[in-house]
Coordinates of C-alpha atoms and ligand atoms in Angstrom, one line a residue:
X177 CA 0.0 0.0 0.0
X178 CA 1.4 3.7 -1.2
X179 CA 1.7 6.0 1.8
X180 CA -0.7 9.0 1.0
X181 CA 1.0 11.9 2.8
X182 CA -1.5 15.0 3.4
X183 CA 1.2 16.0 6.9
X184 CA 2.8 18.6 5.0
X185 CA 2.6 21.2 7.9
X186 CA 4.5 18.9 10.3
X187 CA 7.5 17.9 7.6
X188 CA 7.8 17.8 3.9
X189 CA 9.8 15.0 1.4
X190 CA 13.0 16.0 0.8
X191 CA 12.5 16.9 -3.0
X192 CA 14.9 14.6 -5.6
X193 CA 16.7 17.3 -6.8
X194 CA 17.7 18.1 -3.1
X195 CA 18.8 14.9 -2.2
X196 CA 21.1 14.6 -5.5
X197 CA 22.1 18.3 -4.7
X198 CA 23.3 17.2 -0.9
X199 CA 24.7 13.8 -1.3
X200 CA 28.5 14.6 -1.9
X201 CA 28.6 16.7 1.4
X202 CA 28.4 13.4 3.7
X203 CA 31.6 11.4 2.1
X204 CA 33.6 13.1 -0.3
X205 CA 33.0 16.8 0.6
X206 CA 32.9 16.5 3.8
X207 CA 35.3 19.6 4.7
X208 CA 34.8 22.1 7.3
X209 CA 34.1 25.8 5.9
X210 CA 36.4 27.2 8.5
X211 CA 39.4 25.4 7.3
X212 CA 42.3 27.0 5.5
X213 CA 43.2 24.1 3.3
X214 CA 41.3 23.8 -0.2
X215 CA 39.5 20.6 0.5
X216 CA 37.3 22.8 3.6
X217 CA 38.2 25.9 2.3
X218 CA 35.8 25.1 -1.6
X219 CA 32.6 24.1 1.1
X220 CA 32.7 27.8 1.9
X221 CA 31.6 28.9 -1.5
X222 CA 28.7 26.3 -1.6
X223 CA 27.4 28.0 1.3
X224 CA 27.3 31.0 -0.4
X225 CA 25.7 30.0 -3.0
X226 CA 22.7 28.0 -0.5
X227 CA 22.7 32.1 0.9
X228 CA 22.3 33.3 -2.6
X229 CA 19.6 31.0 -3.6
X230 CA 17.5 31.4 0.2
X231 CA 18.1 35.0 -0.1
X232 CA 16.6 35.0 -3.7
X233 CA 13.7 33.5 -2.4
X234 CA 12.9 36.0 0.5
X235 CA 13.8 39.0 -1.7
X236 CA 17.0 40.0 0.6
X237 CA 20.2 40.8 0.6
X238 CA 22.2 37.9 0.8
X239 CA 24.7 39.2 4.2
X240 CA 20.8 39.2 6.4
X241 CA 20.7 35.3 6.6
X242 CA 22.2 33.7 9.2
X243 CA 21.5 30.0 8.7
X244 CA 19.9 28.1 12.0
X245 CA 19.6 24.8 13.0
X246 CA 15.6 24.6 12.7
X247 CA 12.5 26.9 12.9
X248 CA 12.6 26.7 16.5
X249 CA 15.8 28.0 17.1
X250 CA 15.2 30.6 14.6
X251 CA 12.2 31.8 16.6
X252 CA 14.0 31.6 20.3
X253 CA 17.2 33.6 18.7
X254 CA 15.1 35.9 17.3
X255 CA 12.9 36.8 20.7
X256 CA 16.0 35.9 22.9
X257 CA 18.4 38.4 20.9
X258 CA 15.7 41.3 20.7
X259 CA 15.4 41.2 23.9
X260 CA 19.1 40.7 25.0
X261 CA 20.0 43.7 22.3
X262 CA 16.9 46.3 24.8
X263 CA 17.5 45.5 28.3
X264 CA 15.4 48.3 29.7
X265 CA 12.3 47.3 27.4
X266 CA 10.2 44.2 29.0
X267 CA 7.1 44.2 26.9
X268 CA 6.3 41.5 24.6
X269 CA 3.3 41.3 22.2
X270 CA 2.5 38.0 20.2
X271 CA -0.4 36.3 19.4
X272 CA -2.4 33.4 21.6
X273 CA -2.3 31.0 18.3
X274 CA 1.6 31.1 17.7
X275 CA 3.6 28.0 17.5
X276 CA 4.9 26.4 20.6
X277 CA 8.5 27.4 18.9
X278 CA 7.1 31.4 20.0
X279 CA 4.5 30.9 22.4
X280 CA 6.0 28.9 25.1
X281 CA 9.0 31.1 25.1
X282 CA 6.9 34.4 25.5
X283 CA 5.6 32.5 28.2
X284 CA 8.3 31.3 30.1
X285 CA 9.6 35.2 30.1
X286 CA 7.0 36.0 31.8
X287 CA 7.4 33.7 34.5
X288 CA 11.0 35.9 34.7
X289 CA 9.0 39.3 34.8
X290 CA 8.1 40.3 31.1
X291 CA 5.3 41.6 30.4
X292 CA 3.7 38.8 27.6
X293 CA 0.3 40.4 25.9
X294 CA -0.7 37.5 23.6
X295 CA -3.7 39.2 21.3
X296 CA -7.1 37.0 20.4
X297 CA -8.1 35.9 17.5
X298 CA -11.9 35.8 16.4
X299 CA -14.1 32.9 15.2
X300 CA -12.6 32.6 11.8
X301 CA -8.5 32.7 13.6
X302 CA -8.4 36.7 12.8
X303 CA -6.6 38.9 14.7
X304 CA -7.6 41.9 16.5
X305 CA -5.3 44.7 14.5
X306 CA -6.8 47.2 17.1
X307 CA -6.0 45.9 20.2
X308 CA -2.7 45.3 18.9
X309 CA -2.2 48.8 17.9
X310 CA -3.1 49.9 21.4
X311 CA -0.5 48.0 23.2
X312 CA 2.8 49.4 21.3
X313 CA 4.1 51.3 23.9
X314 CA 7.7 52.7 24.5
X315 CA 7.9 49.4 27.1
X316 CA 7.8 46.9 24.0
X317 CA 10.8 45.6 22.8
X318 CA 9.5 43.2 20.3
X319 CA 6.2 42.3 18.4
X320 CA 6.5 38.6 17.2
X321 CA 3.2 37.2 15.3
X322 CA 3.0 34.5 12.9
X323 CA 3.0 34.7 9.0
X324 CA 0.4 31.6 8.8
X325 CA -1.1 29.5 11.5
X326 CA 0.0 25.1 11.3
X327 CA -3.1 24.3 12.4
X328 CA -5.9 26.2 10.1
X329 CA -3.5 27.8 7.3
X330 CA -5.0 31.5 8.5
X331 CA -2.6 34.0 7.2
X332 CA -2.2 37.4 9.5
X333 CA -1.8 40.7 7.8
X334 CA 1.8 40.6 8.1
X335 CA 3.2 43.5 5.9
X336 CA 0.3 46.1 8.1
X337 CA 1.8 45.1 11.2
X338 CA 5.1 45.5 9.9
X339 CA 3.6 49.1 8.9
X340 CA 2.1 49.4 12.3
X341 CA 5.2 48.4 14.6
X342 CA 7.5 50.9 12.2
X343 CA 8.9 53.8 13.8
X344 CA 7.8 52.9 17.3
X345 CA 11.0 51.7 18.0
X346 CA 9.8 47.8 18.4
X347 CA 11.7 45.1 16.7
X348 CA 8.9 42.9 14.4
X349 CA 9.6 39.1 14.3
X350 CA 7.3 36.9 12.0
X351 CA 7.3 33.0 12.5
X352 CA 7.0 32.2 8.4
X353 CA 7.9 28.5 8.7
X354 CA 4.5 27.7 7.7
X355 CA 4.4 30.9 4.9
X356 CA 7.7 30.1 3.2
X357 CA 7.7 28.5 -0.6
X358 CA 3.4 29.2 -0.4
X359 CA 3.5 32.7 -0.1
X360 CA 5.9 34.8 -2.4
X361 CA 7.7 37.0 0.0
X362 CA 9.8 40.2 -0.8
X363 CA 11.5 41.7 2.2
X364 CA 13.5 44.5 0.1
X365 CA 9.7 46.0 0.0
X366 CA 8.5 45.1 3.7
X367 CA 9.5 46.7 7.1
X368 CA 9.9 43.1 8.6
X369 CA 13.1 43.2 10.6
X370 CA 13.7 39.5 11.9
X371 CA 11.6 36.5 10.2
X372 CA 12.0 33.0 10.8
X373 CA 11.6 29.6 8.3
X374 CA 12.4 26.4 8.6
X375 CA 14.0 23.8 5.5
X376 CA 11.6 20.5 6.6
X377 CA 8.7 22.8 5.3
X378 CA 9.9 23.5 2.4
X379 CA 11.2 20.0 0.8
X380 CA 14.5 20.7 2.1
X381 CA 16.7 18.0 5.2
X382 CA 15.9 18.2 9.2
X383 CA 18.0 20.6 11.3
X384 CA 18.4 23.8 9.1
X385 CA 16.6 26.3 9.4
X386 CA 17.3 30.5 8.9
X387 CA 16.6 33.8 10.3
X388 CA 16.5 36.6 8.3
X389 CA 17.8 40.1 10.3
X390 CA 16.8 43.2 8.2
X391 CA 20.0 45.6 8.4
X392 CA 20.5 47.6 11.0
X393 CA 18.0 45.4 13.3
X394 CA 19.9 45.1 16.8
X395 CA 19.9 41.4 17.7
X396 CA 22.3 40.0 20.4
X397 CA 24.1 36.7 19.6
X398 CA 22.5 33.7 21.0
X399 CA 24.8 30.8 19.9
X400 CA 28.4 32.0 21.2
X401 CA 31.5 30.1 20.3
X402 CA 32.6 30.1 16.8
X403 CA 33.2 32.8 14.3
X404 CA 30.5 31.4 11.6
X405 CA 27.6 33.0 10.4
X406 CA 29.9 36.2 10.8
X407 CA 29.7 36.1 14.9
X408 CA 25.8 35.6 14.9
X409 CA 25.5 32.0 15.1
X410 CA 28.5 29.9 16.1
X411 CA 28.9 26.4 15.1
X412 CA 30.3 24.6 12.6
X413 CA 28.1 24.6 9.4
X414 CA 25.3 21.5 8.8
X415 CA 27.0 22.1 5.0
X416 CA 24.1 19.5 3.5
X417 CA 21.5 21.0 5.1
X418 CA 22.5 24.5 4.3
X419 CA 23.1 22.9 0.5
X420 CA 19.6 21.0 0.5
X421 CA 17.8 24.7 1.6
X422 CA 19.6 26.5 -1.1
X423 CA 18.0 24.0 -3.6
X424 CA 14.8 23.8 -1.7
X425 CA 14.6 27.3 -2.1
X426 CA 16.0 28.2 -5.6
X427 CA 12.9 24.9 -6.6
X428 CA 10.2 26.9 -4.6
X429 CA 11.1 30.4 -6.3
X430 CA 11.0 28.4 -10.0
X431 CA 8.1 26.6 -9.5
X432 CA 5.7 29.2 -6.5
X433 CA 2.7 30.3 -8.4
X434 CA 2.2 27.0 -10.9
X435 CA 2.3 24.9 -7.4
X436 CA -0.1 27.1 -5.7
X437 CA -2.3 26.4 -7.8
X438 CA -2.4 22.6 -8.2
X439 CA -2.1 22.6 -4.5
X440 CA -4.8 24.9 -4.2
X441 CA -7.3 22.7 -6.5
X442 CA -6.5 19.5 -5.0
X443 CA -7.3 20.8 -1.4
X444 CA -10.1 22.4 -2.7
X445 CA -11.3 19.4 -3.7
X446 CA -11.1 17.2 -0.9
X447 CA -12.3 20.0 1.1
X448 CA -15.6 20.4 -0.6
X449 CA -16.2 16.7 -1.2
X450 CA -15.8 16.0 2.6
X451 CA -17.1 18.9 3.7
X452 CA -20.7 18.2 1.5
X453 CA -20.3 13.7 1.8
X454 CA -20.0 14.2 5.7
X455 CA -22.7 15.2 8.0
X456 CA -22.0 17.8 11.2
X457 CA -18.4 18.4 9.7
X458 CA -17.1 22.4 9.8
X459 CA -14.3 23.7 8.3
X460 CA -11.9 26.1 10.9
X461 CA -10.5 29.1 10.2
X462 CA -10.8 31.8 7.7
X463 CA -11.5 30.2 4.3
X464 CA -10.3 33.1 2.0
X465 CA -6.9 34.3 4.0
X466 CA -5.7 31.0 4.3
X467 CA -2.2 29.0 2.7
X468 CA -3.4 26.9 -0.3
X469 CA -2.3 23.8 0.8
X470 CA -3.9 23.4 4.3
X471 CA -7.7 22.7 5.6
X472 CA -8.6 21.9 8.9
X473 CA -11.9 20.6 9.4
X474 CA -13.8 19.6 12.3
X475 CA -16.4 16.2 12.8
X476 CA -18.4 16.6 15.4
X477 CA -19.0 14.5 18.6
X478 CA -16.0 12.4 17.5
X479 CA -12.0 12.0 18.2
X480 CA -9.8 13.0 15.6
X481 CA -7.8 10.8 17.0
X482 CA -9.7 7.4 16.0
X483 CA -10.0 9.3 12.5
X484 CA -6.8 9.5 12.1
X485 CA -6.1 5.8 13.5
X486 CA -8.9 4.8 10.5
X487 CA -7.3 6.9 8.0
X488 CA -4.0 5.2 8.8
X489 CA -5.5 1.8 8.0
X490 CA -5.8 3.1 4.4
X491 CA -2.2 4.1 4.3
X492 CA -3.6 8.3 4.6
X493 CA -1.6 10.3 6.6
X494 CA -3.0 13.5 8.2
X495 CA -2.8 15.0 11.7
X496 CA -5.4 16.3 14.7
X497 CA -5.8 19.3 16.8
X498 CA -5.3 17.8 19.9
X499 CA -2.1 17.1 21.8
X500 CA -1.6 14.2 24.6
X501 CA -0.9 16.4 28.0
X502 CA -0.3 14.5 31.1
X503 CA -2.5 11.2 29.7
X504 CA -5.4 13.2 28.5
X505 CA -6.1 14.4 25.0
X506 CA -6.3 18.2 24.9
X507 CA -8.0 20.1 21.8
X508 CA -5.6 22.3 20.2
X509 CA -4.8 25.9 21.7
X510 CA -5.5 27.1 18.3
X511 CA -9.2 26.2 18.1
X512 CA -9.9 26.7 21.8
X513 CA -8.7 30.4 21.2
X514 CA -10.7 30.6 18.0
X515 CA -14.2 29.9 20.3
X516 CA -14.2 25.9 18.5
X517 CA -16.7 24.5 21.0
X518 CA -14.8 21.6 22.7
X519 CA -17.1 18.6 20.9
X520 CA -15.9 20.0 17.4
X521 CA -12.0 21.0 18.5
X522 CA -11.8 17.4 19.7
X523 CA -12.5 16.0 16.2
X524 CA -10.2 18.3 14.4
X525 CA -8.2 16.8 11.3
X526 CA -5.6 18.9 9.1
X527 CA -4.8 17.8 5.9
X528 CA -1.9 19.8 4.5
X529 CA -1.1 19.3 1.2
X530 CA 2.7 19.1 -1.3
X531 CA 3.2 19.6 -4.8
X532 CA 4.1 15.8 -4.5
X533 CA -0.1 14.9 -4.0
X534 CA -1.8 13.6 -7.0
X535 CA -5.4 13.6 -8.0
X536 CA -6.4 9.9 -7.4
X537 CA -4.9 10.1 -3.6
X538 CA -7.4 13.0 -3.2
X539 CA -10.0 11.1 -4.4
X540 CA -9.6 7.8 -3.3
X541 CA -9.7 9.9 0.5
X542 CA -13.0 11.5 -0.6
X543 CA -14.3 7.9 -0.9
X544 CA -12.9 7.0 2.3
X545 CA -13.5 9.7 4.6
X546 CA -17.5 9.1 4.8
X547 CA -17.4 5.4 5.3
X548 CA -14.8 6.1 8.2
X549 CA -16.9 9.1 9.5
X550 CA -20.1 7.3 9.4
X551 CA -19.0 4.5 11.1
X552 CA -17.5 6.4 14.2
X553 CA -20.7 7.9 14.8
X554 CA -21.8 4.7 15.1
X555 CA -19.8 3.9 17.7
X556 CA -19.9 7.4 19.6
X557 CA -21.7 7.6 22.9
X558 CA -22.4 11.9 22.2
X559 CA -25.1 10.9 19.3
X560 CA -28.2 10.1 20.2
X561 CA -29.5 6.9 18.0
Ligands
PLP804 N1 6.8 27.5 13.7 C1 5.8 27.0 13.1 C2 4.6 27.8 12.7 C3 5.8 25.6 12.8 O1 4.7 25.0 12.2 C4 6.9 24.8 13.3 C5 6.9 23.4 13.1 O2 5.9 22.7 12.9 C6 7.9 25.5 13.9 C7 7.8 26.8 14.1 C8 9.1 24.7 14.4 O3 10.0 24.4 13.3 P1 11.1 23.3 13.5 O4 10.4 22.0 13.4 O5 12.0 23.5 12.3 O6 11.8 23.6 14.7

């Protein structure tokens, strides 16, 4: 049985031309950038090149990438420097929807005495621009919202609060790991001063990542050792990684709007089928502002978890809203904060989709997804037979 992957928001295949790209870098050139001999020394200039190519892709100068070890890292470096860089400033604003990689950091600060606003969202996963605009103060070091949500796909109106947080001396951070290769970015154009990505998104290895740093944005090192990354990230180079993302990136800039689109008509058209072949199904967030490839869509009085348990028998892979805390399943944070009402959040299911899905796996799920939907409902003690 083929694996049918719709997990796309939680890692990606490594594309072909990637994995051709990196595989000298393990056993033949397998030299260390920081050497002075030519056999290290040559390694240097690939990584140049990977800079070039990412840099390309986000519409930057080349010399305002630092390459990272993964999203996450990207995203504590750039919260942990900003605020490192403004001692006397201890606000924070971010959203209550963010990534764990953002949102449990914000947190932990404030157990150490920051001050951590984390805005609402409405119904549909919007945010509230207002109340966001009204806390800026001369207190806030750093804004740091998400490009697009994991879970629901909802994009935020990035380049406004870029607009808004200008001039107010506030550093602006955007988690884009979920935006990057779906959304054509242009920084040149934007008044985004750190953003974040990660290569597993984007068809690129594990364990690379980058943070872009607008010039002139004051960011304190975070990674101390080394001189790479020009003294803002020490540590020696993951040189295939770095490689892979270059590729990853230089494929994604090629290929952007033409993917979009098929990825956008396939999901489209599992949505709609499952949304109209299954009773007391919903889909969550904003269906308009949203990344083409992901739809999360809730089933009503049952657990996404024996969906996805069902949908794994047919060799579908997808992914639910809830997370396993202490023994118990909790509904996402996401769809709580977006009002879901806990019998719907519970039954959550996101299917995010690649440029590798075809037709016939999108269809041979829309004939799947009823028969495994009815016959949960059967078996679910919340319906009333
Ligand atoms: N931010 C967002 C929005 C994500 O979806 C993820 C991963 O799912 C991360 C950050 C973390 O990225 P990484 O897995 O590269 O650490």
């Amino acid at each position: 049985m083929k694996t049918i992957y719709f997990d796309n928001n939680a890692t990606t295949k490594v594309a072909d031309e990637v994995f051709e790209e990196i595989k000298p870098y393990f056993c033949e050139l397998y030299g260390n950038p920081s050497s002075m001999h030519t056999f290290g020394g040559q390694i240097g200039i690939k990584i140049r090149t990977a800079r070039e190519k990412t840099a390309a892709l986000l519409g930057c100068d080349p010399s305002e990438i630092i390459f990272t070890g993964c999203g996450t890292e990207s995203d504590n470096a750039a919260i942990n420097g900003t605020l490192a860089a403004y001692p006397n400033k201890r606000k924070i604003i971010t959203s209550c929807v963010e990534h764990p990689a953002v949102l449990s950091v914000c947190r932990e600060l404030a157990s150490h005495g920051y001050t951590v606003v984390e805005l609402k969202v409405d119904k549909k996963g919007r945010l509230d621009m207002a109340e966001l605009e009204k806390q800026i103060d001369d207190n806030t070091a750093l804004v740091t919202i998400m490009y697009a949500n994991n879970e629901t796909g909802v994009i935020f109106p990035i380049e406004k609060i870029a607009e808004l947080t200008k001039g107010k001396g506030t550093v602006f951070h955007t988690d884009a790991v979920q935006a990057i290769g779906k959304i054509p970015l242009n920084l040149s154009k934007s008044n985004i001063d750190l953003l974040s990505i990660s290569g597993h998104k984007l068809h690129a290895p594990k364990g690379v990542g980058v943070l872009y740093i607008k010039k002139g944005t004051r960011l304190s090192p975070y990674m101390i050792g080394g001189h790479q990354e020009a003294g803002r990230r020490a540590g020696t180079e993951n040189v295939p990684g770095i490689v892979g993302l270059g590729k990853a990136c230089e494929l994604a800039a090629k290929n952007i709007e033409e993917e979009n689109q098929k990825v956008k008509y396939l999901r489209d058209k599992l949505e709609n089928a499952i949304l109209e072949k299954c009773p007391q199904c919903r889909l969550n967030g904003d269906k308009n502002d949203r990344l083409p490839n992901t739809s999360n869509i809730s089933f009503e009085y049952i657990e996404g978890e024996a969906i996805l348990l069902m949908l794994d028998k047919f060799g579908i892979c997808a992914s639910s809203g809830s997370a396993c805390t202490s023994g118990s399943l909790e509904p996402s944070h996401v769809l709580r904060a977006m009002g879901v009402p806990f019998t719907a959040a519970h039954g959550s299911i996101r299917f995010s989709l690649s440029r590798y899905n075809t037709e016939k796996e999108v269809d041979y799920t829309i004939e799947k997804m009823p028969e495994i939907v009815n016959k949960l409902r059967e078996l679910s003690p919340f319906v009333t037979k």
